[in-house]
Amino acid sequence: MKRTTTVFKGTLAATLGTALLAGCGGSGDSGASDEGKDQTVTLVTHQSFVVSEDVLKQFTQETGYRVEVVQSGDAGVMVNKAVLTAGNPEGDVLFGVDNTMLSKALDGGVFAPHRAEGLAEVPEDLRLDAGKHRVTPVDTGDVCVNYDRAHFEAEDVEPPRTLEDLTRPEYRDMLVVQNPATSSPGLAFLLATVGAYGEEGWQDYWKDLKANGAVQAEGWEQSYNDMFSGSAGGRDGDRPLVVSYAASPVAEVHYGTDKDPEQAPTGVAPGTCFRQTEFAGLLDGAGNPEGGKALIDFMLSTSFQQDIPLNMFVRPVREDAVLPQIFTEYGAEIEDPHTVAPEEIDANREQWIKQWSALMR
Amino acid sequence: MVVPVAFFGLFFGYPVVAIVARGLREDGRWNLTRAGEVLTDPLTLDVLGFTLGQAAASTALTLALALPGAYVFARLDFPGKRLLRAVVTVPFVLPTVVVGSAFLALLGRGGVLETVWGVRLDTGLWAILLAHVFFNYAVVVRTVGGLWAQLDPRQEEAARMLGASRPAAWLRVTLPALAPAVLAAALMVFLFTFTSFGVVQILGGSRYATLEVEIYRQTAQFLDLPTAAVLSCLQFAAVGVLLGVHAWTVRRRESALRLVDAARTARRPRGAGQWALLWSQLAVIAVLLLLPLAVLVERSLATPDGYGLLFYRALTAEPGTGSTFVVPAVEAVGNSLAYAAVATVIAVTVGGLAAAALTRRAGRLVRGFDALLMLPLGTSAVTVGFGFLIALDEPPLDLRSAWLLVPIAQALVGVPFVIRTMLPVLRAVDERLREAAAVLGASPLRAWREVDLPLVRRALAVAAGFAFAVSLGEFGATVFIARAGTPTLPVAVARLLGRAGELNYGQAMALSTILMLVCAVGLLALERARTHSSGEF
């Protein structure tokens, strides 16, 4: 009996103590530059970011900075948080803003300019903020319709190749898409149709798509794992077409149990793609801008660039970076993706999403 | 009283007010034109109507299914009871995205239901309601059952001796005594389903949206703070009215009860009625709770070449060998446990102090405070998360990337549970016992220790169990708080599910299974701790 009370009091004291300590700035690492803090550079990013430990170690050896990776939410949430905290950021570098959100971040005053070393190795058309160098392209990935190879072979039907194909009767009740309001690939696919059919035509296209039995899921996880028949995980889907990534077939092989199949279990419809480019930028108000600049430079280095594909299943932007064999063997190279200019996306994103929701209701 | 007020003021009131004010002010002036637009939009009314409707329906369904369960767990003794009580709480901690997957497997196309009965609930209202029962069954069983187990059965027996029929005796004696706990459970289930997010998104599809989903979209996706602020205020108003109604109904019903040791009230089932009740409840639990859990366990073991531990081994694999993480995924277990331990301590401390303060004769001020402490349950996680971001961002209070912020956010949700489970019991303690202790010369603290504590110890353990489970499963607020390399279990599961490939999906299922085990073991340990020290009745 006596003991419990002492424990109770002790915990209370401890809790209050911790709270007080925390309150006195005994923790937190948001780039407040006090002694010894400058050796750490903080990278703010989204949930899908992965990098090899060795590559980060290499950066520390080269520059003396230790990288702390801070992740929360998806890319959209991450950008909105950055806009909300512009000028007093959560770290030094932001990675993972893509061309569908870029203008929003730039207009929100999130970034400070930095011209990264190694930019010369990056194709011109990817440098979307070339004039001001507020962001640096790091990787690209295409969002495309994926198909279940086994299904089309069994039915003896050619898989679809273009957006137009998806509205044909032979692909009736086959496609699952994501809600662009809550899903990044969902938004990218909506933009692919805007890029292909223009401001005037995209809604008619979607009416056809809906009439042809396309259904929507809230997020990629649900559509791909639970509704798509071609994914090895989940196993319940009955829809042979899904909006996913050009590198999803590579991931199916890499994370599959058969490491050396004839072909990947899924394929990509090359005429249905929208290209997402992911950027990194120095955060305005960063506590350690020098470390931040060094990290952005490093992100364009060959070692970081070649580490990207098998961790994040997107492609490096450096032209001289070597792709892993699994990518060249099972991945699709998309020649001519649909595009929409970032400022046009930013001006219309919400409106398009609202129109889409009304149309698909 | 000071500690809970300070805690809530700093970590709830201040951030939420900050983010709402940011939305409603423009250039330093209040701008309410947007508020008018949003409130008069027919869509807003639709969303509000649906939110209230589905919450009411979910609450009714959960109570109908779980109240008999509360009786079974409180009054009947059967083998494996303690284990089962821990297991029914497990759904509470599972990430909704995983549960959604299990429910789709059962209710969806080609699911069990369709194969056996040809019914497909796929996505829609019924799927939402059933998932809500799945998540909240334990809330009712634990809050109501906790008090029920301690009611003196002899009172009901006395009524029977005086000629009351069995139902009449139950209605006139037992039910009034239980009313506060039933209402508390109903309130919590209602608040939970009122702010339902994942379930509605995944199982409802885009046809249905709750206020919570709308607030999330407006805040996190569109950064339309004015609209989000108005919707948040609407949510507050609805929750406020609800809390008012609850306080008003409870006030007249809480009275001193004779509480006895729970171990003495449970008996082996006697008579056909009790056996039937026991079996029917076990059937409900098996179909509604165990089946979806079993689906997940089955998938975690189903490797391409028969059943095996392949996915579990992959979890401990070193990075670079097909792992999705910089650290082995298993380390998320440690992170989750550390957060849960700290969150439980905070929640029990703050909630316990608040409950103790609220027990003493309540003035109007105190009652208002009681309602305030419930608000976090009815507040959108994204509002709190983004509120932290703009409110706690400057020294001396720059906590944005502090480790402690995560358990604090989790404790915010845990505290209401602690209060709601402890208050009915504390208020049921006969004041005369305390007076007698005081007359005999005990200091107030000693009186509390000798009189209240032994009686509330059970409630305290139940409350701690809830706080622990809430923290383990909490995903909403945690996902907005940036953390360095320490994913919790639900976050790790979400990450694995977000990548293509069989190994990732299998690992997500394996990690979910580990999450269930961690939760069940943790709860059992808490139950054990209680029984070891409750010999002083």
mmCIF file of C-alpha atoms in Angstrom, chain A residues 65-280:
data_model
loop_
_atom_site.group_PDB
_atom_site.id
_atom_site.type_symbol
_atom_site.label_atom_id
_atom_site.label_comp_id
_atom_site.label_asym_id
_atom_site.label_seq_id
_atom_site.Cartn_x
_atom_site.Cartn_y
_atom_site.Cartn_z
ATOM 1 C CA TYR A 65 27.869 16.568 -40.984
ATOM 2 C CA ARG A 66 25.598 13.929 -39.500
ATOM 3 C CA VAL A 67 22.205 13.641 -41.217
ATOM 4 C CA GLU A 68 19.053 13.465 -39.165
ATOM 5 C CA VAL A 69 16.044 12.369 -41.203
ATOM 6 C CA VAL A 70 12.692 13.697 -40.041
ATOM 7 C CA GLN A 71 9.654 12.197 -41.758
ATOM 8 C CA SER A 72 5.945 12.796 -41.429
ATOM 9 C CA GLY A 73 2.906 12.302 -43.600
ATOM 10 C CA ASP A 74 2.712 12.048 -47.367
ATOM 11 C CA ALA A 75 4.178 14.507 -49.849
ATOM 12 C CA GLY A 76 1.111 16.754 -49.818
ATOM 13 C CA VAL A 77 0.994 16.991 -46.042
ATOM 14 C CA MET A 78 4.732 17.619 -45.942
ATOM 15 C CA VAL A 79 4.519 20.565 -48.343
ATOM 16 C CA ASN A 80 1.585 22.095 -46.495
ATOM 17 C CA LYS A 81 3.453 21.813 -43.205
ATOM 18 C CA ALA A 82 6.442 23.512 -44.793
ATOM 19 C CA VAL A 83 4.257 26.352 -46.109
ATOM 20 C CA LEU A 84 2.708 26.742 -42.664
ATOM 21 C CA THR A 85 6.123 26.990 -41.010
ATOM 22 C CA ALA A 86 7.849 29.008 -43.754
ATOM 23 C CA GLY A 87 10.685 31.040 -42.251
ATOM 24 C CA ASN A 88 10.799 28.921 -39.096
ATOM 25 C CA PRO A 89 11.260 25.460 -40.582
ATOM 26 C CA GLU A 90 11.465 22.026 -38.960
ATOM 27 C CA GLY A 91 14.903 21.374 -40.459
ATOM 28 C CA ASP A 92 17.467 22.493 -43.000
ATOM 29 C CA VAL A 93 16.587 20.715 -46.250
ATOM 30 C CA LEU A 94 13.229 19.633 -47.621
ATOM 31 C CA PHE A 95 13.180 16.659 -49.970
ATOM 32 C CA GLY A 96 10.196 15.246 -51.819
ATOM 33 C CA VAL A 97 8.217 18.180 -53.166
ATOM 34 C CA ASP A 98 7.157 17.204 -56.687
ATOM 35 C CA ASN A 99 5.959 19.163 -59.714
ATOM 36 C CA THR A 100 2.302 18.805 -58.687
ATOM 37 C CA MET A 101 2.973 20.783 -55.495
ATOM 38 C CA LEU A 102 6.033 22.804 -56.527
ATOM 39 C CA SER A 103 4.394 26.154 -57.235
ATOM 40 C CA LYS A 104 2.563 26.032 -53.940
ATOM 41 C CA ALA A 105 5.831 25.576 -52.053
ATOM 42 C CA LEU A 106 7.647 28.257 -54.077
ATOM 43 C CA ASP A 107 4.832 30.795 -53.629
ATOM 44 C CA GLY A 108 4.710 29.941 -49.939
ATOM 45 C CA GLY A 109 8.289 31.202 -49.544
ATOM 46 C CA VAL A 110 9.527 27.893 -48.246
ATOM 47 C CA PHE A 111 12.950 27.829 -49.902
ATOM 48 C CA ALA A 112 16.160 29.817 -49.997
ATOM 49 C CA PRO A 113 18.193 29.764 -53.254
ATOM 50 C CA HIS A 114 21.139 27.427 -53.753
ATOM 51 C CA ARG A 115 22.702 26.366 -57.038
ATOM 52 C CA ALA A 116 23.699 22.752 -56.510
ATOM 53 C CA GLU A 117 26.980 21.333 -57.772
ATOM 54 C CA GLY A 118 26.430 18.676 -60.394
ATOM 55 C CA LEU A 119 23.407 20.427 -61.882
ATOM 56 C CA ALA A 120 25.164 20.304 -65.228
ATOM 57 C CA GLU A 121 24.584 16.548 -65.302
ATOM 58 C CA VAL A 122 20.808 16.990 -65.048
ATOM 59 C CA PRO A 123 18.686 17.336 -68.216
ATOM 60 C CA GLU A 124 17.448 20.890 -68.860
ATOM 61 C CA ASP A 125 13.764 19.964 -68.985
ATOM 62 C CA LEU A 126 13.802 18.783 -65.363
ATOM 63 C CA ARG A 127 15.173 22.041 -63.934
ATOM 64 C CA LEU A 128 11.820 23.658 -63.311
ATOM 65 C CA ASP A 129 13.139 26.548 -61.238
ATOM 66 C CA ALA A 130 16.303 27.078 -63.256
ATOM 67 C CA GLY A 131 16.216 30.851 -63.065
ATOM 68 C CA LYS A 132 16.227 31.080 -59.284
ATOM 69 C CA HIS A 133 17.639 27.735 -58.105
ATOM 70 C CA ARG A 134 15.306 27.525 -55.146
ATOM 71 C CA VAL A 135 14.852 23.787 -55.761
ATOM 72 C CA THR A 136 17.068 21.077 -57.226
ATOM 73 C CA PRO A 137 15.644 18.051 -59.096
ATOM 74 C CA VAL A 138 16.695 14.748 -57.502
ATOM 75 C CA ASP A 139 14.625 11.943 -59.052
ATOM 76 C CA THR A 140 11.814 11.274 -61.493
ATOM 77 C CA GLY A 141 9.095 8.670 -61.507
ATOM 78 C CA ASP A 142 6.171 8.021 -63.816
ATOM 79 C CA VAL A 143 2.637 7.318 -62.664
ATOM 80 C CA CYS A 144 1.053 4.913 -65.166
ATOM 81 C CA VAL A 145 -1.723 2.371 -65.457
ATOM 82 C CA ASN A 146 -0.381 -1.083 -64.521
ATOM 83 C CA TYR A 147 -1.930 -4.288 -65.846
ATOM 84 C CA ASP A 148 -2.073 -7.873 -64.603
ATOM 85 C CA ARG A 149 -0.178 -9.895 -67.198
ATOM 86 C CA ALA A 150 -1.661 -13.251 -66.235
ATOM 87 C CA HIS A 151 -5.220 -11.968 -66.636
ATOM 88 C CA PHE A 152 -4.764 -10.685 -70.171
ATOM 89 C CA GLU A 153 -2.845 -13.776 -71.226
ATOM 90 C CA ALA A 154 -5.596 -16.022 -69.885
ATOM 91 C CA GLU A 155 -8.301 -13.982 -71.611
ATOM 92 C CA ASP A 156 -6.190 -13.667 -74.758
ATOM 93 C CA VAL A 157 -6.771 -9.908 -74.896
ATOM 94 C CA GLU A 158 -4.084 -7.326 -75.683
ATOM 95 C CA PRO A 159 -3.443 -5.142 -72.611
ATOM 96 C CA PRO A 160 -4.299 -1.426 -73.043
ATOM 97 C CA ARG A 161 -1.558 0.989 -74.129
ATOM 98 C CA THR A 162 -3.122 4.455 -74.158
ATOM 99 C CA LEU A 163 -5.632 6.565 -72.270
ATOM 100 C CA GLU A 164 -7.994 6.169 -75.211
ATOM 101 C CA ASP A 165 -7.819 2.358 -74.883
ATOM 102 C CA LEU A 166 -9.116 2.504 -71.312
ATOM 103 C CA THR A 167 -12.524 3.668 -72.516
ATOM 104 C CA ARG A 168 -12.953 0.733 -74.946
ATOM 105 C CA PRO A 169 -15.508 -2.012 -74.233
ATOM 106 C CA GLU A 170 -12.900 -4.790 -74.023
ATOM 107 C CA TYR A 171 -11.537 -3.112 -70.874
ATOM 108 C CA ARG A 172 -14.926 -2.691 -69.223
ATOM 109 C CA ASP A 173 -15.065 -2.889 -65.388
ATOM 110 C CA MET A 174 -11.310 -3.403 -65.160
ATOM 111 C CA LEU A 175 -9.750 -0.156 -63.943
ATOM 112 C CA VAL A 176 -9.350 1.138 -60.405
ATOM 113 C CA VAL A 177 -8.108 4.709 -59.845
ATOM 114 C CA GLN A 178 -7.420 6.719 -56.677
ATOM 115 C CA ASN A 179 -9.158 9.793 -55.364
ATOM 116 C CA PRO A 180 -6.950 12.752 -56.390
ATOM 117 C CA ALA A 181 -7.998 14.641 -53.265
ATOM 118 C CA THR A 182 -6.255 12.169 -50.994
ATOM 119 C CA SER A 183 -3.760 10.317 -53.149
ATOM 120 C CA SER A 184 -0.635 11.448 -54.944
ATOM 121 C CA PRO A 185 -0.805 8.923 -57.828
ATOM 122 C CA GLY A 186 -4.532 9.680 -58.099
ATOM 123 C CA LEU A 187 -3.754 13.339 -58.678
ATOM 124 C CA ALA A 188 -0.964 12.484 -61.127
ATOM 125 C CA PHE A 189 -3.309 10.335 -63.222
ATOM 126 C CA LEU A 190 -5.924 13.093 -63.251
ATOM 127 C CA LEU A 191 -3.177 15.433 -64.494
ATOM 128 C CA ALA A 192 -2.200 12.917 -67.186
ATOM 129 C CA THR A 193 -5.733 13.173 -68.557
ATOM 130 C CA VAL A 194 -5.678 16.975 -68.300
ATOM 131 C CA GLY A 195 -2.362 16.971 -70.172
ATOM 132 C CA ALA A 196 -3.750 14.689 -72.857
ATOM 133 C CA TYR A 197 -7.246 16.149 -73.367
ATOM 134 C CA GLY A 198 -6.773 19.731 -72.214
ATOM 135 C CA GLU A 199 -8.836 21.981 -69.982
ATOM 136 C CA GLU A 200 -11.893 21.430 -72.213
ATOM 137 C CA GLY A 201 -11.736 17.723 -72.855
ATOM 138 C CA TRP A 202 -10.677 15.940 -69.682
ATOM 139 C CA GLN A 203 -14.093 15.878 -68.055
ATOM 140 C CA ASP A 204 -15.647 14.204 -71.103
ATOM 141 C CA TYR A 205 -12.886 11.636 -71.035
ATOM 142 C CA TRP A 206 -13.649 10.847 -67.393
ATOM 143 C CA LYS A 207 -17.358 10.506 -68.163
ATOM 144 C CA ASP A 208 -16.416 7.833 -70.709
ATOM 145 C CA LEU A 209 -14.072 6.203 -68.229
ATOM 146 C CA LYS A 210 -16.789 6.114 -65.582
ATOM 147 C CA ALA A 211 -19.309 4.772 -68.082
ATOM 148 C CA ASN A 212 -16.788 2.038 -68.843
ATOM 149 C CA GLY A 213 -16.894 0.904 -65.234
ATOM 150 C CA ALA A 214 -13.810 2.516 -63.681
ATOM 151 C CA VAL A 215 -14.034 2.560 -59.869
ATOM 152 C CA GLN A 216 -12.147 4.636 -57.355
ATOM 153 C CA ALA A 217 -10.394 3.865 -54.105
ATOM 154 C CA GLU A 218 -9.381 6.362 -51.485
ATOM 155 C CA GLY A 219 -5.681 5.547 -51.455
ATOM 156 C CA TRP A 220 -3.065 3.666 -53.443
ATOM 157 C CA GLU A 221 -2.709 0.948 -50.755
ATOM 158 C CA GLN A 222 -6.319 -0.096 -50.996
ATOM 159 C CA SER A 223 -6.461 0.019 -54.786
ATOM 160 C CA TYR A 224 -3.219 -1.862 -55.325
ATOM 161 C CA ASN A 225 -3.246 -4.411 -52.493
ATOM 162 C CA ASP A 226 -6.963 -5.123 -52.175
ATOM 163 C CA MET A 227 -8.529 -4.407 -55.577
ATOM 164 C CA PHE A 228 -5.845 -5.004 -58.209
ATOM 165 C CA SER A 229 -5.548 -8.637 -59.265
ATOM 166 C CA GLY A 230 -1.918 -8.422 -60.350
ATOM 167 C CA SER A 231 -0.287 -7.601 -57.007
ATOM 168 C CA ALA A 232 1.249 -10.522 -55.140
ATOM 169 C CA GLY A 233 0.304 -9.031 -51.789
ATOM 170 C CA GLY A 234 -3.348 -9.014 -50.800
ATOM 171 C CA ARG A 235 -4.517 -11.627 -53.332
ATOM 172 C CA ASP A 236 -8.182 -10.610 -53.373
ATOM 173 C CA GLY A 237 -8.423 -8.153 -56.206
ATOM 174 C CA ASP A 238 -10.581 -8.733 -59.223
ATOM 175 C CA ARG A 239 -9.537 -5.689 -61.254
ATOM 176 C CA PRO A 240 -6.703 -6.243 -63.712
ATOM 177 C CA LEU A 241 -5.931 -2.526 -64.237
ATOM 178 C CA VAL A 242 -4.759 -0.043 -61.610
ATOM 179 C CA VAL A 243 -3.124 3.371 -61.490
ATOM 180 C CA SER A 244 0.359 2.862 -60.031
ATOM 181 C CA TYR A 245 3.984 3.601 -60.916
ATOM 182 C CA ALA A 246 6.145 2.685 -63.891
ATOM 183 C CA ALA A 247 8.521 1.006 -61.427
ATOM 184 C CA SER A 248 5.852 -1.048 -59.625
ATOM 185 C CA PRO A 249 6.642 -4.137 -61.771
ATOM 186 C CA VAL A 250 10.274 -3.802 -60.688
ATOM 187 C CA ALA A 251 9.192 -3.699 -57.048
ATOM 188 C CA GLU A 252 7.002 -6.765 -57.607
ATOM 189 C CA VAL A 253 10.089 -8.669 -58.741
ATOM 190 C CA HIS A 254 12.484 -7.186 -56.169
ATOM 191 C CA TYR A 255 10.133 -7.859 -53.245
ATOM 192 C CA GLY A 256 8.745 -11.053 -54.751
ATOM 193 C CA THR A 257 9.771 -14.583 -53.935
ATOM 194 C CA ASP A 258 10.853 -15.445 -57.478
ATOM 195 C CA LYS A 259 13.890 -13.206 -57.974
ATOM 196 C CA ASP A 260 14.513 -14.118 -61.594
ATOM 197 C CA PRO A 261 11.228 -14.505 -63.509
ATOM 198 C CA GLU A 262 10.880 -14.451 -67.269
ATOM 199 C CA GLN A 263 8.874 -11.230 -67.047
ATOM 200 C CA ALA A 264 7.487 -9.130 -64.203
ATOM 201 C CA PRO A 265 3.986 -10.258 -63.143
ATOM 202 C CA THR A 266 2.627 -6.842 -64.064
ATOM 203 C CA GLY A 267 3.136 -4.519 -67.015
ATOM 204 C CA VAL A 268 2.821 -0.818 -67.734
ATOM 205 C CA ALA A 269 0.588 0.935 -70.283
ATOM 206 C CA PRO A 270 3.098 3.409 -71.735
ATOM 207 C CA GLY A 271 0.594 5.951 -73.082
ATOM 208 C CA THR A 272 -1.108 6.608 -69.734
ATOM 209 C CA CYS A 273 1.749 8.208 -67.802
ATOM 210 C CA PHE A 274 2.396 11.447 -65.965
ATOM 211 C CA ARG A 275 5.940 12.262 -64.893
ATOM 212 C CA GLN A 276 6.595 13.316 -61.313
ATOM 213 C CA THR A 277 9.912 14.969 -60.571
ATOM 214 C CA GLU A 278 10.932 15.217 -56.930
ATOM 215 C CA PHE A 279 12.967 18.191 -55.751
ATOM 216 C CA ALA A 280 15.099 19.109 -52.768
#
